[in-house]
Structures are given as C-alpha cells and as structure tokens.
Amino acid sequence: MLRSLQAVIRQSLLPIKSLHTFGFLSQRFLAMAARENEVFVVPVLEDNFSYIIADWGTRTAAVVDPVEPEKVKARADELSLKITTLLTTHSHWDHSNGNSKMKSLIPDLSVYGGRGDNIPAVTHEVGQGDAFTLGGTRIEVLYTPCHTPGHVCYLVTHPDRSDQSLFTGDTLFVAGCGNFNDGTPQQMYDALINKIATLPPQTKVYVGHEYTLKNLQFAQRVEPANPAVQAKLAFAEECKNTNTPTVPSTIADELATNPFLRIHEPTVRTFTGKDDPVQVLADVRHKKNLFGRGALI
C-alpha cells in the first residue's frame, strides 16, 4: 500500500500542482494522501535519512535523527504535525548534530538517546526495554551498542494497526550493518541476531543511510546464487535510476538478503570459511570493509 501510494503521488505531481487552482481541494487531497502514512522519509546530507513519525490521532510527531532540523521541521509543518519528540539513534554528528538546534526551535521538545552515548541536548536517556508513547503510538527501545557505546534502535507500534516500524540508525542497513567502531562482534551479534532478527517478519525497517546498492553488490559476492539478493539488487538499481529511497525494507527481506543476518546459512559460512556464528559475522564485516576499499575478495 505504501509503495503504491508513493508511486501514485510521484506520478501525479503535475496534476497535484494544477489542483492549487482549486484551493481547498488540493489541500484536502494532499492531507488524505499523507494520512495513509505514519512514517515520512526526509533525505538529508549526502546519503542520510531522517524520519517523521506521525500520530494522526493527536497530530503530533516524533522525528528521528533530524540532522537538518529546519528541513525536517518544515516537512512536519507541511503535514500539519506538531513535533513533540526527538529520537536519536546514536551520537555520531551526522545523526545528532541537529538536536540542539531543534531544541532551540521547540523548547519543550523531549529528546531521547541511548544511555551513555553522550547525545546532545538529551532529556531522556534510555536503554533496553524502555518504552514511552506518542499519543496512541508506542515506542520501545532496543539497546544495540557496538557502532557507538550507547546506540539504540526504536521499535514503533502504530495505533490501530498490527504492523511495526523499526528505526535502526547505523546498526542495521538494508543488506548491511554498521562498523564495529566501539564494540565487539559479540555485541553486534546480540543486536542483529538476538534482537532485530527475532522481530515479526513484516516489521518495516528504516535505516540511517542509503547504502543499499553497494551493500547488495557485496551480498551478491557472498551469495551469488541467492535469487532474493538478485531481485533486491535489481530493485536498488531501479531506485537509484529514479532517485527513490530504498526504504523501508522489512525483517523478512533482510533475513532473505542481508549477509549479516544470514550468518547461520551454509552459503555464508562457506564464504568465510568459519563455523562459529560470531566469527562468521566478524569475517563478513572484515570482508565488507575490504570490498568497500575495492579489494578483490
């Protein structure tokens, strides 16, 4: 439904512009289209994603990693949503550098961030299992340290719906995962396999960066005969050609295509030459680093 609605809106840009001559009809059309979504993607910087999470019952919003705060707030204003909550996945500047500015724009803003991650302007430090609400929307914290010492993901359950959305920052990417900057392979294993991979397969996944095409090129190197990887790679290439974000993914898609979630698969173990799953994960990460530098693997 989300993909089809986005396609309709993209294909209808000229008619929508012409609707401005009909005044309230254009506003009503756009408002109805927007309310089909609870999550709005806001591309920022070179390849980052910020997000707006809408609670339509209260017309309030949470924003995720709004590193360009004016841009994110302007989009929320277009949607007639009041930003009350800021969710920071981790402390790296390209995710948290907009916090102080957003707090100055919205003084009563609640700013959430992982415990011990030194999040700018934080008002609520959170850890595993902590939960809070945005109107009728429930937000639960998954504590996923490794990329940074206090990295967190946010699992959002939308009101009156069975589906959920996971905001993963730099822990999980589409077909990839973050560097183990401040942690260990065991910590990333716990985050990816013991926490994220156990979520319902239909859970939507919203990541921190548009790294999808390169990640899938590597995934194809790991599992050249995997038809799911081949199909997702074709999808990513189409998205690049049309300048369309590849998010959201789903947990089901990631389990089928992401080598960092497929470390128990014989094909991935064969690729690494290892059997222990934590060692397999570490070796896939090492080989991905080499692949990113253009090395033959």
mmCIF file of C-alpha atoms in Angstrom:
data_model
loop_
_atom_site.group_PDB
_atom_site.id
_atom_site.type_symbol
_atom_site.label_atom_id
_atom_site.label_comp_id
_atom_site.label_asym_id
_atom_site.label_seq_id
_atom_site.Cartn_x
_atom_site.Cartn_y
_atom_site.Cartn_z
ATOM 1 C CA MET A 1 0.000 0.000 0.000
ATOM 2 C CA LEU A 2 2.784 2.419 0.959
ATOM 3 C CA ARG A 3 4.779 1.766 -2.191
ATOM 4 C CA SER A 4 1.716 2.064 -4.408
ATOM 5 C CA LEU A 5 0.647 5.310 -2.759
ATOM 6 C CA GLN A 6 4.135 6.777 -3.165
ATOM 7 C CA ALA A 7 4.044 5.807 -6.845
ATOM 8 C CA VAL A 8 0.644 7.442 -7.329
ATOM 9 C CA ILE A 9 1.825 10.658 -5.697
ATOM 10 C CA ARG A 10 5.067 10.735 -7.726
ATOM 11 C CA GLN A 11 3.215 10.097 -10.970
ATOM 12 C CA SER A 12 0.655 12.775 -10.128
ATOM 13 C CA LEU A 13 2.969 15.695 -9.414
ATOM 14 C CA LEU A 14 1.733 17.841 -12.297
ATOM 15 C CA PRO A 15 -1.952 17.228 -11.609
ATOM 16 C CA ILE A 16 -1.364 17.949 -7.921
ATOM 17 C CA LYS A 17 0.280 21.270 -8.791
ATOM 18 C CA SER A 18 -2.634 22.162 -11.021
ATOM 19 C CA LEU A 19 -5.011 21.404 -8.137
ATOM 20 C CA HIS A 20 -3.778 24.553 -6.423
ATOM 21 C CA THR A 21 -6.236 26.410 -8.633
ATOM 22 C CA PHE A 22 -8.986 24.578 -6.763
ATOM 23 C CA GLY A 23 -7.813 25.799 -3.340
ATOM 24 C CA PHE A 24 -9.127 23.617 -0.552
ATOM 25 C CA LEU A 25 -9.455 20.593 -2.875
ATOM 26 C CA SER A 26 -5.688 20.382 -3.306
ATOM 27 C CA GLN A 27 -5.091 20.670 0.433
ATOM 28 C CA ARG A 28 -7.686 18.022 1.123
ATOM 29 C CA PHE A 29 -6.212 15.641 -1.464
ATOM 30 C CA LEU A 30 -2.711 16.015 -0.075
ATOM 31 C CA ALA A 31 -3.913 15.626 3.504
ATOM 32 C CA MET A 32 -5.785 12.431 2.645
ATOM 33 C CA ALA A 33 -2.743 11.034 0.833
ATOM 34 C CA ALA A 34 -0.448 11.896 3.736
ATOM 35 C CA ARG A 35 -2.675 10.224 6.304
ATOM 36 C CA GLU A 36 -2.157 6.881 4.583
ATOM 37 C CA ASN A 37 1.363 7.034 6.056
ATOM 38 C CA GLU A 38 2.656 7.047 9.591
ATOM 39 C CA VAL A 39 6.298 7.415 8.544
ATOM 40 C CA PHE A 40 7.732 10.074 6.241
ATOM 41 C CA VAL A 41 11.254 9.847 4.842
ATOM 42 C CA VAL A 42 13.316 13.040 4.799
ATOM 43 C CA PRO A 43 16.614 12.639 2.895
ATOM 44 C CA VAL A 44 19.335 14.766 4.493
ATOM 45 C CA LEU A 45 23.050 15.480 3.973
ATOM 46 C CA GLU A 46 24.613 13.312 1.265
ATOM 47 C CA ASP A 47 23.069 9.907 1.979
ATOM 48 C CA ASN A 48 21.414 10.092 5.417
ATOM 49 C CA PHE A 49 17.768 9.589 6.263
ATOM 50 C CA SER A 50 15.772 11.463 8.873
ATOM 51 C CA TYR A 51 12.216 10.408 9.571
ATOM 52 C CA ILE A 52 8.942 11.882 10.785
ATOM 53 C CA ILE A 53 6.659 9.517 12.709
ATOM 54 C CA ALA A 54 3.070 10.765 12.685
ATOM 55 C CA ASP A 55 0.447 10.087 15.321
ATOM 56 C CA TRP A 56 -2.613 11.264 13.432
ATOM 57 C CA GLY A 57 -4.946 10.932 16.390
ATOM 58 C CA THR A 58 -3.132 13.761 18.193
ATOM 59 C CA ARG A 59 -1.484 15.328 15.118
ATOM 60 C CA THR A 60 1.852 15.079 16.930
ATOM 61 C CA ALA A 61 5.123 13.744 15.583
ATOM 62 C CA ALA A 62 8.419 12.221 16.613
ATOM 63 C CA VAL A 63 11.456 12.908 14.458
ATOM 64 C CA VAL A 64 14.376 10.510 14.085
ATOM 65 C CA ASP A 65 17.931 11.849 13.720
ATOM 66 C CA PRO A 66 16.933 15.297 12.353
ATOM 67 C CA VAL A 67 20.436 16.397 11.407
ATOM 68 C CA GLU A 68 18.963 19.139 9.193
ATOM 69 C CA PRO A 69 16.397 20.429 11.702
ATOM 70 C CA GLU A 70 14.913 23.257 9.645
ATOM 71 C CA LYS A 71 14.279 20.889 6.721
ATOM 72 C CA VAL A 72 12.661 18.270 8.941
ATOM 73 C CA LYS A 73 10.530 20.814 10.784
ATOM 74 C CA ALA A 74 9.381 22.373 7.510
ATOM 75 C CA ARG A 75 8.194 18.959 6.322
ATOM 76 C CA ALA A 76 6.319 18.400 9.581
ATOM 77 C CA ASP A 77 4.722 21.831 9.217
ATOM 78 C CA GLU A 78 3.577 20.907 5.694
ATOM 79 C CA LEU A 79 1.870 17.877 7.203
ATOM 80 C CA SER A 80 0.302 19.995 9.980
ATOM 81 C CA LEU A 81 2.088 17.906 12.597
ATOM 82 C CA LYS A 82 3.452 19.264 15.871
ATOM 83 C CA ILE A 83 6.876 17.839 16.732
ATOM 84 C CA THR A 84 6.984 16.843 20.398
ATOM 85 C CA THR A 85 9.623 14.105 20.448
ATOM 86 C CA LEU A 86 13.115 13.618 19.032
ATOM 87 C CA LEU A 87 14.579 10.114 18.781
ATOM 88 C CA THR A 88 18.366 9.917 18.422
ATOM 89 C CA THR A 89 19.814 6.571 17.409
ATOM 90 C CA HIS A 90 23.414 7.441 18.264
ATOM 91 C CA SER A 91 25.896 10.223 18.888
ATOM 92 C CA HIS A 92 27.720 10.498 15.561
ATOM 93 C CA TRP A 93 27.462 14.045 14.234
ATOM 94 C CA ASP A 94 25.566 13.087 11.084
ATOM 95 C CA HIS A 95 22.723 11.807 13.269
ATOM 96 C CA SER A 96 22.782 14.016 16.385
ATOM 97 C CA ASN A 97 24.161 17.354 15.213
ATOM 98 C CA GLY A 98 20.683 18.821 14.706
ATOM 99 C CA ASN A 99 19.477 18.133 18.242
ATOM 100 C CA SER A 100 20.475 21.413 19.859
ATOM 101 C CA LYS A 101 19.038 23.479 17.014
ATOM 102 C CA MET A 102 15.789 21.506 17.036
ATOM 103 C CA LYS A 103 15.570 22.003 20.813
ATOM 104 C CA SER A 104 16.007 25.748 20.323
ATOM 105 C CA LEU A 105 13.228 25.748 17.717
ATOM 106 C CA ILE A 106 10.950 23.692 20.006
ATOM 107 C CA PRO A 107 11.919 24.430 23.647
ATOM 108 C CA ASP A 108 9.560 21.849 25.205
ATOM 109 C CA LEU A 109 10.874 19.074 22.935
ATOM 110 C CA SER A 110 11.600 15.691 24.562
ATOM 111 C CA VAL A 111 14.956 14.379 23.298
ATOM 112 C CA TYR A 112 15.663 10.645 23.649
ATOM 113 C CA GLY A 113 19.022 8.926 23.258
ATOM 114 C CA GLY A 114 20.895 5.841 24.356
ATOM 115 C CA ARG A 115 22.273 5.668 27.874
ATOM 116 C CA GLY A 116 25.974 6.521 27.911
ATOM 117 C CA ASP A 117 26.113 7.719 24.309
ATOM 118 C CA ASN A 118 26.585 11.442 25.105
ATOM 119 C CA ILE A 119 23.660 12.593 22.973
ATOM 120 C CA PRO A 120 23.481 16.395 22.529
ATOM 121 C CA ALA A 121 20.515 18.104 24.236
ATOM 122 C CA VAL A 122 19.240 14.781 25.587
ATOM 123 C CA THR A 123 16.412 14.958 28.124
ATOM 124 C CA HIS A 124 15.683 11.213 28.426
ATOM 125 C CA GLU A 125 18.446 8.592 28.366
ATOM 126 C CA VAL A 126 17.029 5.165 27.554
ATOM 127 C CA GLY A 127 18.066 1.516 27.492
ATOM 128 C CA GLN A 128 16.815 -1.948 26.586
ATOM 129 C CA GLY A 129 13.070 -2.374 27.023
ATOM 130 C CA ASP A 130 12.292 1.224 27.914
ATOM 131 C CA ALA A 131 9.020 2.334 26.342
ATOM 132 C CA PHE A 132 7.008 5.517 26.012
ATOM 133 C CA THR A 133 4.164 6.852 23.893
ATOM 134 C CA LEU A 134 3.458 9.475 21.261
ATOM 135 C CA GLY A 135 -0.294 9.832 21.514
ATOM 136 C CA GLY A 136 -1.565 6.378 20.573
ATOM 137 C CA THR A 137 1.819 5.303 19.169
ATOM 138 C CA ARG A 138 4.052 3.088 21.314
ATOM 139 C CA ILE A 139 7.824 3.421 21.068
ATOM 140 C CA GLU A 140 10.095 0.732 22.549
ATOM 141 C CA VAL A 141 13.879 0.870 22.821
ATOM 142 C CA LEU A 142 16.260 -1.844 21.630
ATOM 143 C CA TYR A 143 19.692 -1.297 23.146
ATOM 144 C CA THR A 144 22.216 -2.117 20.405
ATOM 145 C CA PRO A 145 25.695 -0.941 21.463
ATOM 146 C CA CYS A 146 28.611 -1.605 19.116
ATOM 147 C CA HIS A 147 28.681 1.065 16.440
ATOM 148 C CA THR A 148 28.701 3.526 19.358
ATOM 149 C CA PRO A 149 28.717 2.692 23.090
ATOM 150 C CA GLY A 150 25.046 3.539 23.584
ATOM 151 C CA HIS A 151 23.471 3.039 20.163
ATOM 152 C CA VAL A 152 19.740 2.316 20.265
ATOM 153 C CA CYS A 153 17.039 1.354 17.805
ATOM 154 C CA TYR A 154 13.395 2.359 18.171
ATOM 155 C CA LEU A 155 10.551 -0.095 17.589
ATOM 156 C CA VAL A 156 7.344 1.793 16.832
ATOM 157 C CA THR A 157 3.888 0.227 17.046
ATOM 158 C CA HIS A 158 1.382 2.362 15.187
ATOM 159 C CA PRO A 159 -2.117 2.929 16.638
ATOM 160 C CA ASP A 160 -4.948 0.655 15.479
ATOM 161 C CA ARG A 161 -2.528 -1.363 13.369
ATOM 162 C CA SER A 162 -0.737 -4.672 13.688
ATOM 163 C CA ASP A 163 2.364 -3.516 11.810
ATOM 164 C CA GLN A 164 5.504 -2.086 13.375
ATOM 165 C CA SER A 165 8.392 0.054 12.198
ATOM 166 C CA LEU A 166 11.997 -0.270 13.340
ATOM 167 C CA PHE A 167 14.415 2.671 13.129
ATOM 168 C CA THR A 168 17.893 1.194 13.135
ATOM 169 C CA GLY A 169 20.316 4.114 12.734
ATOM 170 C CA ASP A 170 23.707 2.647 11.897
ATOM 171 C CA THR A 171 23.224 -0.790 13.472
ATOM 172 C CA LEU A 172 21.337 -2.334 10.560
ATOM 173 C CA PHE A 173 21.294 -1.120 6.969
ATOM 174 C CA VAL A 174 19.388 -2.540 4.039
ATOM 175 C CA ALA A 175 21.533 -5.604 3.230
ATOM 176 C CA GLY A 176 24.260 -4.400 5.589
ATOM 177 C CA CYS A 177 25.255 -3.386 9.096
ATOM 178 C CA GLY A 178 27.353 -0.698 10.737
ATOM 179 C CA ASN A 179 31.045 -0.788 11.556
ATOM 180 C CA PHE A 180 32.013 -2.216 14.947
ATOM 181 C CA ASN A 181 33.586 1.082 15.968
ATOM 182 C CA ASP A 182 33.191 0.927 19.752
ATOM 183 C CA GLY A 183 32.190 -2.662 20.293
ATOM 184 C CA THR A 184 32.781 -6.305 19.568
ATOM 185 C CA PRO A 185 31.455 -8.885 17.123
ATOM 186 C CA GLN A 186 29.560 -10.445 20.027
ATOM 187 C CA GLN A 187 27.752 -7.172 20.690
ATOM 188 C CA MET A 188 26.741 -6.833 17.048
ATOM 189 C CA TYR A 189 25.648 -10.474 17.026
ATOM 190 C CA ASP A 190 23.422 -9.805 20.043
ATOM 191 C CA ALA A 191 21.955 -6.727 18.348
ATOM 192 C CA LEU A 192 21.353 -8.270 14.928
ATOM 193 C CA ILE A 193 20.559 -11.893 15.682
ATOM 194 C CA ASN A 194 19.177 -11.939 19.220
ATOM 195 C CA LYS A 195 17.140 -8.727 18.969
ATOM 196 C CA ILE A 196 16.434 -7.482 15.446
ATOM 197 C CA ALA A 197 16.170 -10.815 13.610
ATOM 198 C CA THR A 198 13.593 -12.096 16.104
ATOM 199 C CA LEU A 199 11.072 -9.352 15.297
ATOM 200 C CA PRO A 200 7.968 -10.196 13.225
ATOM 201 C CA PRO A 201 8.918 -10.649 9.561
ATOM 202 C CA GLN A 202 6.508 -7.939 8.368
ATOM 203 C CA THR A 203 8.194 -5.290 10.556
ATOM 204 C CA LYS A 204 9.237 -2.352 8.377
ATOM 205 C CA VAL A 205 12.884 -1.328 8.620
ATOM 206 C CA TYR A 206 14.004 2.300 8.304
ATOM 207 C CA VAL A 207 17.786 2.689 8.247
ATOM 208 C CA GLY A 208 20.170 5.598 8.730
ATOM 209 C CA HIS A 209 21.844 5.723 5.313
ATOM 210 C CA GLU A 210 21.208 4.994 1.653
ATOM 211 C CA TYR A 211 23.938 2.348 1.305
ATOM 212 C CA THR A 212 21.649 -0.240 -0.249
ATOM 213 C CA LEU A 213 23.113 -0.624 -3.738
ATOM 214 C CA LYS A 214 26.695 -1.174 -2.589
ATOM 215 C CA ASN A 215 25.536 -3.452 0.207
ATOM 216 C CA LEU A 216 23.645 -5.649 -2.224
ATOM 217 C CA GLN A 217 26.588 -5.748 -4.602
ATOM 218 C CA PHE A 218 28.578 -7.190 -1.719
ATOM 219 C CA ALA A 219 25.729 -9.529 -0.743
ATOM 220 C CA GLN A 220 25.786 -10.873 -4.297
ATOM 221 C CA ARG A 221 29.502 -11.568 -3.893
ATOM 222 C CA VAL A 222 28.744 -13.503 -0.697
ATOM 223 C CA GLU A 223 25.832 -15.477 -2.181
ATOM 224 C CA PRO A 224 25.956 -15.247 -5.992
ATOM 225 C CA ALA A 225 23.182 -17.838 -6.407
ATOM 226 C CA ASN A 226 20.715 -16.221 -3.993
ATOM 227 C CA PRO A 227 17.663 -15.185 -6.089
ATOM 228 C CA ALA A 228 16.377 -12.866 -3.352
ATOM 229 C CA VAL A 229 19.621 -10.897 -3.475
ATOM 230 C CA GLN A 230 19.437 -10.707 -7.260
ATOM 231 C CA ALA A 231 15.869 -9.386 -7.136
ATOM 232 C CA LYS A 232 16.633 -6.844 -4.417
ATOM 233 C CA LEU A 233 19.716 -5.674 -6.301
ATOM 234 C CA ALA A 234 17.580 -5.027 -9.381
ATOM 235 C CA PHE A 235 15.154 -3.092 -7.177
ATOM 236 C CA ALA A 236 18.001 -0.982 -5.737
ATOM 237 C CA GLU A 237 19.317 -0.194 -9.208
ATOM 238 C CA GLU A 238 15.837 0.932 -10.270
ATOM 239 C CA CYS A 239 15.579 3.121 -7.170
ATOM 240 C CA LYS A 240 18.902 4.745 -7.976
ATOM 241 C CA ASN A 241 17.805 5.446 -11.541
ATOM 242 C CA THR A 242 14.586 7.067 -10.331
ATOM 243 C CA ASN A 243 16.159 8.794 -7.314
ATOM 244 C CA THR A 244 13.810 6.916 -4.988
ATOM 245 C CA PRO A 245 14.771 5.840 -1.433
ATOM 246 C CA THR A 246 15.097 2.093 -0.926
ATOM 247 C CA VAL A 247 13.436 2.296 2.489
ATOM 248 C CA PRO A 248 11.513 0.773 4.029
ATOM 249 C CA SER A 249 12.824 -2.741 3.932
ATOM 250 C CA THR A 250 11.314 -5.475 6.093
ATOM 251 C CA ILE A 251 12.716 -8.011 8.522
ATOM 252 C CA ALA A 252 11.664 -10.725 6.061
ATOM 253 C CA ASP A 253 13.621 -9.064 3.244
ATOM 254 C CA GLU A 254 16.686 -8.691 5.450
ATOM 255 C CA LEU A 255 16.579 -12.320 6.538
ATOM 256 C CA ALA A 256 16.481 -13.294 2.850
ATOM 257 C CA THR A 257 19.200 -10.942 1.565
ATOM 258 C CA ASN A 258 21.389 -9.453 4.303
ATOM 259 C CA PRO A 259 24.598 -11.460 4.798
ATOM 260 C CA PHE A 260 24.955 -10.089 8.336
ATOM 261 C CA LEU A 261 21.615 -11.658 9.270
ATOM 262 C CA ARG A 262 22.343 -14.839 7.293
ATOM 263 C CA ILE A 263 25.462 -15.893 9.178
ATOM 264 C CA HIS A 264 23.917 -19.260 10.071
ATOM 265 C CA GLU A 265 23.360 -20.099 6.395
ATOM 266 C CA PRO A 266 25.776 -22.684 4.929
ATOM 267 C CA THR A 267 26.499 -20.436 1.934
ATOM 268 C CA VAL A 268 27.656 -17.594 4.183
ATOM 269 C CA ARG A 269 29.703 -19.906 6.406
ATOM 270 C CA THR A 270 31.372 -21.319 3.294
ATOM 271 C CA PHE A 271 32.161 -17.786 2.104
ATOM 272 C CA THR A 272 34.010 -17.061 5.356
ATOM 273 C CA GLY A 273 35.493 -20.499 5.930
ATOM 274 C CA LYS A 274 34.325 -20.362 9.551
ATOM 275 C CA ASP A 275 31.637 -22.141 11.598
ATOM 276 C CA ASP A 276 31.245 -20.170 14.815
ATOM 277 C CA PRO A 277 28.488 -17.635 14.066
ATOM 278 C CA VAL A 278 30.181 -14.737 15.867
ATOM 279 C CA GLN A 279 33.384 -15.405 13.937
ATOM 280 C CA VAL A 280 31.361 -15.646 10.715
ATOM 281 C CA LEU A 281 29.842 -12.241 11.468
ATOM 282 C CA ALA A 282 33.259 -10.732 12.180
ATOM 283 C CA ASP A 283 34.682 -12.139 8.955
ATOM 284 C CA VAL A 284 31.755 -10.913 6.839
ATOM 285 C CA ARG A 285 32.297 -7.444 8.342
ATOM 286 C CA HIS A 286 36.034 -7.631 7.592
ATOM 287 C CA LYS A 287 35.437 -8.711 4.006
ATOM 288 C CA LYS A 288 32.810 -5.996 3.548
ATOM 289 C CA ASN A 289 35.407 -3.423 4.640
ATOM 290 C CA LEU A 290 37.851 -4.822 2.060
ATOM 291 C CA PHE A 291 35.148 -4.828 -0.610
ATOM 292 C CA GLY A 292 34.378 -1.181 0.170
ATOM 293 C CA ARG A 293 38.009 -0.318 -0.469
ATOM 294 C CA GLY A 294 37.921 -2.057 -3.828
ATOM 295 C CA ALA A 295 39.817 -5.186 -2.790
ATOM 296 C CA LEU A 296 39.137 -8.460 -4.579
ATOM 297 C CA ILE A 297 37.554 -10.985 -2.228
#
